[in-house]
Amino acid sequence: MVSANFLGVFLLMELLAGGFRFGADGLSMNYYIFNCPFVEPIVRSTVASALQSDPTLAAALVRMHFHDCWIQGCDGSILLDTTKDNTAEKDSPGNLSVRGFKLIDDVKGKLESMCPGVVSCADIIAMAAREAVSWSGGPVYDIPKGKKRMEGGLKSRTLSNLPFPTFNASQLIGVFGQRGFSAQDMVALSGAHTLGVSRCSSFKSRLSDPVDPTMDSDFSKTLARTCRGGDNAEQPFDMTRNNFDSFYFQALQRKAGVLFSDQTLYNHPKTRAIVNNYAMNQAMFFLDFQQAMVKMSLLDVKEGSKGEVRADCRKVN
Ligand SMILES: *[C@@H]1O[C@H](CO)[C@@H](O)[C@H](O)[C@H]1NC(C)=O
Ligand SMILES: *[C@@H]1O[C@H](CO)[C@@H](O)[C@H](O)[C@H]1NC(C)=O
């Protein structure tokens, strides 16, 4: 049992750290401070222990957050299982092997037993992604919480309109711009590729007819070697697939970006300057990344805090 005294000190620290502000949308950094005060430590410890046994989950959690938010705003719909009249996002083509669902279930289970019906699935994804970033050595940041947005009556959506690995920098600037992200936000968010791997199927078209000339010739041999393992063979985006750092941008400078949509950031004059800055100045990358992630977590949030919290992230109530 947590002593009342400790709880008091803890709440006070949270208040001092985050202030106690609610935005016009009803979201707040401290949204759960009174009705589920230990939400942050619970998410942190559960994510940390999962990442200790499988560090590759960090990339998966960041990707899950991106996919959840990108389509129609962060609402946890990516967690829904397929039902007879609704094909889940995770089972639709283009799900890009999103994983980490069991970890989210674990977090949700712990939170439901402590404060039932309080913490939304969308917030859990956003917090888990944030923990994954800081656990991997990336920036530590806070996000506005309280997103419920119709979690009750939600349907899955197909994963459409995602930025494709074949997009060039102008196209990337365009699709991110439509969502309110600047070119700088877009390059910073692309830096999430500092974690994780790509699969051969996403870059094999760069290797033939003709070989993508924007790629270093030794690096194209590396990619070709990976692809001998088949379409699912994994290629890390940079030398440190489980560390959040600026090596991804340094790889782009060496023309060793894995996807066309990575390397293109170094080929467009506008984004090249940003890549060069981030390659040289990791602190700048971290700062811009955390700001862009907060923007991401607010994507299409209108009247964000109105709605219903799901009891099980896999099903509507
Ligand atoms: C992604 O969708 C494919 C079908 O397109 C399915 O076979 C696969 O299991 C899905 N991945 C996950 C993680 O559910
Ligand atoms: C980027 O792709 C679009 C669509 O294919 C094309 O129209 C445009 O010319 C390309 N831009 C550059 C700089 O290659």
Coordinates of N, CA, C and O in Angstrom, one line a residue, residues 11-93:
L11 N 2.3 13.8 -5.9 CA 1.4 14.7 -6.6 C 2.0 16.1 -6.7 O 2.0 16.7 -7.7
L12 N 2.6 16.5 -5.6 CA 3.2 17.8 -5.6 C 4.3 17.9 -6.6 O 4.4 18.9 -7.4
M13 N 5.1 16.9 -6.6 CA 6.3 16.9 -7.6 C 5.7 17.0 -9.0 O 6.3 17.7 -9.9
E14 N 4.7 16.2 -9.3 CA 4.1 16.1 -10.6 C 3.6 17.5 -11.0 O 3.8 18.0 -12.1
L15 N 2.9 18.2 -10.0 CA 2.4 19.5 -10.3 C 3.5 20.5 -10.6 O 3.4 21.3 -11.5
L16 N 4.6 20.4 -9.8 CA 5.7 21.4 -10.0 C 6.3 21.1 -11.3 O 6.7 22.0 -12.0
A17 N 6.4 19.8 -11.7 CA 7.1 19.5 -12.9 C 6.3 19.9 -14.1 O 6.9 20.4 -15.1
G18 N 5.0 19.7 -14.1 CA 4.3 19.9 -15.3 C 3.4 21.1 -15.3 O 2.8 21.4 -16.3
G19 N 3.2 21.7 -14.2 CA 2.2 22.8 -14.1 C 0.8 22.1 -14.1 O 0.8 20.9 -14.3
F20 N -0.2 22.8 -14.0 CA -1.5 22.2 -14.0 C -2.4 22.9 -15.0 O -3.2 23.7 -14.6
R21 N -2.1 22.7 -16.3 CA -2.8 23.4 -17.3 C -3.6 22.5 -18.2 O -3.2 21.5 -18.6
F22 N -4.8 22.9 -18.4 CA -5.6 22.2 -19.4 C -5.7 23.1 -20.7 O -6.0 24.2 -20.6
G23 N -5.5 22.5 -21.8 CA -5.6 23.2 -23.1 C -7.1 23.4 -23.4 O -8.0 22.8 -22.7
A24 N -7.4 24.1 -24.4 CA -8.8 24.3 -24.9 C -9.4 23.0 -25.2 O -10.6 22.9 -25.1
D25 N -8.6 22.0 -25.7 CA -9.2 20.7 -26.1 C -9.4 19.8 -24.9 O -9.8 18.7 -25.0
G26 N -9.1 20.4 -23.6 CA -9.3 19.6 -22.4 C -8.2 18.6 -22.1 O -8.3 17.9 -21.2
L27 N -7.1 18.7 -22.9 CA -6.0 17.8 -22.6 C -5.0 18.5 -21.7 O -5.0 19.7 -21.6
S28 N -4.2 17.7 -21.0 CA -3.3 18.2 -20.1 C -2.1 17.2 -19.8 O -2.3 16.0 -19.9
M29 N -1.0 17.8 -19.5 CA 0.2 16.9 -19.2 C -0.2 16.1 -17.9 O 0.3 15.0 -17.7
N30 N -1.0 16.7 -17.1 CA -1.3 16.0 -15.8 C -2.7 15.5 -15.7 O -3.3 15.5 -14.7
Y31 N -3.2 15.1 -16.9 CA -4.6 14.7 -17.0 C -5.0 13.7 -15.9 O -6.1 13.7 -15.4
Y32 N -4.1 12.8 -15.6 CA -4.5 11.6 -14.7 C -4.0 11.8 -13.3 O -4.0 10.9 -12.5
I33 N -3.6 13.0 -13.0 CA -2.9 13.2 -11.7 C -3.8 12.8 -10.5 O -3.3 12.3 -9.5
F34 N -5.1 13.0 -10.5 CA -5.9 12.7 -9.4 C -6.6 11.3 -9.6 O -6.8 10.6 -8.6
N35 N -6.9 11.0 -10.8 CA -7.7 9.8 -10.9 C -6.9 8.5 -11.3 O -7.4 7.4 -11.3
C36 N -5.6 8.7 -11.6 CA -4.7 7.6 -11.8 C -3.3 8.1 -11.7 O -2.5 8.1 -12.7
P37 N -2.9 8.5 -10.5 CA -1.6 9.2 -10.4 C -0.4 8.4 -10.7 O 0.6 9.0 -11.1
F38 N -0.5 7.1 -10.7 CA 0.8 6.3 -11.0 C 0.8 5.8 -12.4 O 1.6 4.9 -12.8
V39 N 0.0 6.5 -13.3 CA 0.0 6.0 -14.7 C 1.4 6.1 -15.3 O 1.8 5.1 -15.9
E40 N 2.1 7.1 -15.1 CA 3.4 7.3 -15.7 C 4.4 6.2 -15.3 O 5.0 5.5 -16.1
P41 N 4.6 6.1 -13.9 CA 5.6 5.0 -13.5 C 5.1 3.6 -13.9 O 6.0 2.8 -14.2
I42 N 3.8 3.4 -14.0 CA 3.4 2.0 -14.4 C 3.8 1.8 -15.9 O 4.3 0.7 -16.3
V43 N 3.5 2.8 -16.7 CA 3.8 2.6 -18.2 C 5.3 2.5 -18.3 O 5.8 1.6 -19.0
R44 N 6.1 3.3 -17.6 CA 7.5 3.3 -17.7 C 8.1 2.0 -17.3 O 8.9 1.4 -18.1
S45 N 7.7 1.4 -16.2 CA 8.3 0.2 -15.7 C 7.9 -1.0 -16.6 O 8.7 -1.9 -16.9
T46 N 6.6 -1.0 -17.1 CA 6.2 -2.1 -17.9 C 6.9 -2.1 -19.3 O 7.3 -3.1 -19.8
V47 N 7.0 -0.9 -19.9 CA 7.7 -0.8 -21.1 C 9.2 -1.1 -21.0 O 9.8 -1.9 -21.7
A48 N 9.8 -0.6 -19.9 CA 11.2 -0.9 -19.7 C 11.5 -2.4 -19.5 O 12.5 -2.9 -20.1
S49 N 10.6 -3.1 -18.8 CA 10.9 -4.5 -18.6 C 10.7 -5.3 -19.9 O 11.4 -6.2 -20.3
A50 N 9.7 -4.9 -20.7 CA 9.5 -5.5 -22.0 C 10.7 -5.2 -23.0 O 11.2 -6.1 -23.7
L51 N 11.2 -4.0 -22.9 CA 12.4 -3.7 -23.8 C 13.6 -4.4 -23.4 O 14.5 -4.6 -24.2
Q52 N 13.8 -4.6 -22.1 CA 14.9 -5.3 -21.6 C 15.0 -6.7 -22.3 O 16.1 -7.2 -22.6
S53 N 13.8 -7.4 -22.4 CA 13.9 -8.7 -23.0 C 13.8 -8.6 -24.5 O 14.3 -9.5 -25.2
D54 N 13.3 -7.5 -25.1 CA 13.2 -7.4 -26.5 C 13.4 -5.9 -26.9 O 12.4 -5.2 -27.1
P55 N 14.6 -5.5 -27.1 CA 14.9 -4.0 -27.4 C 14.3 -3.6 -28.7 O 14.0 -2.4 -29.0
T56 N 14.0 -4.6 -29.6 CA 13.5 -4.2 -30.9 C 12.1 -3.7 -30.8 O 11.5 -3.2 -31.8
L57 N 11.4 -4.0 -29.7 CA 10.1 -3.5 -29.5 C 10.0 -1.9 -29.5 O 9.0 -1.3 -29.8
A58 N 11.1 -1.3 -29.2 CA 11.1 0.2 -29.1 C 10.7 0.8 -30.5 O 9.8 1.6 -30.5
A59 N 11.3 0.3 -31.5 CA 11.0 0.8 -32.9 C 9.5 0.5 -33.2 O 8.8 1.3 -33.7
A60 N 9.0 -0.7 -32.7 CA 7.6 -1.1 -33.0 C 6.7 -0.1 -32.3 O 5.6 0.2 -32.9
L61 N 7.0 0.3 -31.1 CA 6.1 1.2 -30.4 C 6.0 2.6 -31.0 O 4.9 3.2 -31.1
V62 N 7.2 3.1 -31.5 CA 7.2 4.4 -32.1 C 6.3 4.3 -33.4 O 5.5 5.2 -33.7
R63 N 6.5 3.2 -34.1 CA 5.8 3.0 -35.4 C 4.3 2.9 -35.1 O 3.4 3.4 -35.8
M64 N 3.9 2.2 -34.0 CA 2.5 2.0 -33.7 C 1.9 3.4 -33.4 O 0.8 3.6 -33.9
H65 N 2.6 4.2 -32.7 CA 2.1 5.5 -32.4 C 1.8 6.3 -33.7 O 0.8 7.0 -33.9
F66 N 2.8 6.3 -34.5 CA 2.7 7.0 -35.8 C 1.5 6.5 -36.6 O 0.7 7.3 -37.1
H67 N 1.4 5.2 -36.7 CA 0.2 4.7 -37.5 C -1.1 5.0 -36.9 O -2.1 5.2 -37.5
D68 N -1.1 4.9 -35.5 CA -2.4 5.2 -34.9 C -2.8 6.7 -35.1 O -4.0 6.9 -35.4
C69 N -1.9 7.6 -35.1 CA -2.2 9.0 -35.2 C -2.4 9.5 -36.6 O -3.2 10.4 -36.9
W70 N -1.7 8.8 -37.6 CA -1.6 9.4 -38.9 C -2.9 9.3 -39.6 O -3.3 10.3 -40.3
I71 N -3.7 8.2 -39.5 CA -4.8 8.0 -40.3 C -6.0 9.0 -40.0 O -6.4 9.8 -40.9
Q72 N -6.5 9.0 -38.8 CA -7.6 10.0 -38.5 C -7.4 10.5 -37.1 O -8.4 10.8 -36.4
G73 N -6.2 10.7 -36.7 CA -6.0 11.1 -35.3 C -5.8 10.0 -34.3 O -6.3 8.9 -34.6
C74 N -5.1 10.2 -33.3 CA -4.7 9.2 -32.3 C -5.9 8.8 -31.5 O -6.5 9.6 -30.8
D75 N -6.4 7.6 -31.7 CA -7.6 7.1 -31.0 C -7.5 5.7 -30.6 O -8.4 5.1 -30.1
G76 N -6.3 5.1 -30.7 CA -6.1 3.7 -30.3 C -6.8 2.7 -31.2 O -6.9 1.5 -30.9
S77 N -7.3 3.2 -32.4 CA -8.1 2.3 -33.3 C -7.1 1.2 -33.8 O -7.6 0.1 -34.2
I78 N -5.8 1.4 -33.8 CA -4.9 0.4 -34.4 C -4.9 -0.8 -33.5 O -4.4 -1.9 -33.9
L79 N -5.4 -0.7 -32.3 CA -5.3 -1.8 -31.3 C -6.5 -2.8 -31.5 O -6.5 -3.9 -31.0
L80 N -7.6 -2.3 -32.2 CA -8.8 -3.1 -32.3 C -8.6 -4.4 -33.0 O -7.8 -4.4 -34.0
D81 N -9.2 -5.5 -32.6 CA -9.1 -6.7 -33.3 C -10.2 -6.8 -34.3 O -11.2 -6.1 -34.2
T82 N -10.0 -7.6 -35.3 CA -11.0 -7.8 -36.4 C -12.3 -8.4 -35.8 O -12.2 -9.3 -34.9
T83 N -13.4 -7.9 -36.2 CA -14.7 -8.5 -35.8 C -15.4 -8.8 -37.1 O -14.9 -8.6 -38.2
K84 N -16.6 -9.4 -37.0 CA -17.2 -9.9 -38.2 C -17.6 -8.8 -39.2 O -17.6 -9.0 -40.4
D85 N -17.8 -7.6 -38.7 CA -18.1 -6.5 -39.7 C -17.1 -5.4 -39.7 O -17.3 -4.3 -40.1
N86 N -15.9 -5.7 -39.2 CA -14.9 -4.7 -39.2 C -13.5 -5.3 -39.2 O -13.1 -6.0 -38.3
T87 N -12.8 -5.1 -40.4 CA -11.4 -5.7 -40.5 C -10.4 -4.7 -39.8 O -10.4 -3.5 -40.0
A88 N -9.7 -5.3 -38.9 CA -8.8 -4.5 -38.0 C -7.7 -3.9 -38.9 O -7.3 -4.4 -39.9
E89 N -7.2 -2.7 -38.5 CA -6.1 -2.1 -39.1 C -4.9 -3.0 -39.1 O -4.2 -3.1 -40.1
K90 N -4.7 -3.7 -38.0 CA -3.5 -4.6 -37.9 C -3.6 -5.8 -38.9 O -2.6 -6.4 -39.1
D91 N -4.8 -6.1 -39.4 CA -5.0 -7.2 -40.3 C -5.2 -6.7 -41.8 O -5.4 -7.5 -42.7
S92 N -5.1 -5.4 -42.0 CA -5.3 -4.9 -43.3 C -4.0 -4.8 -44.0 O -2.9 -4.7 -43.4
P93 N -4.0 -4.9 -45.4 CA -2.7 -4.8 -46.1 C -2.1 -3.5 -45.8 O -2.8 -2.5 -45.6

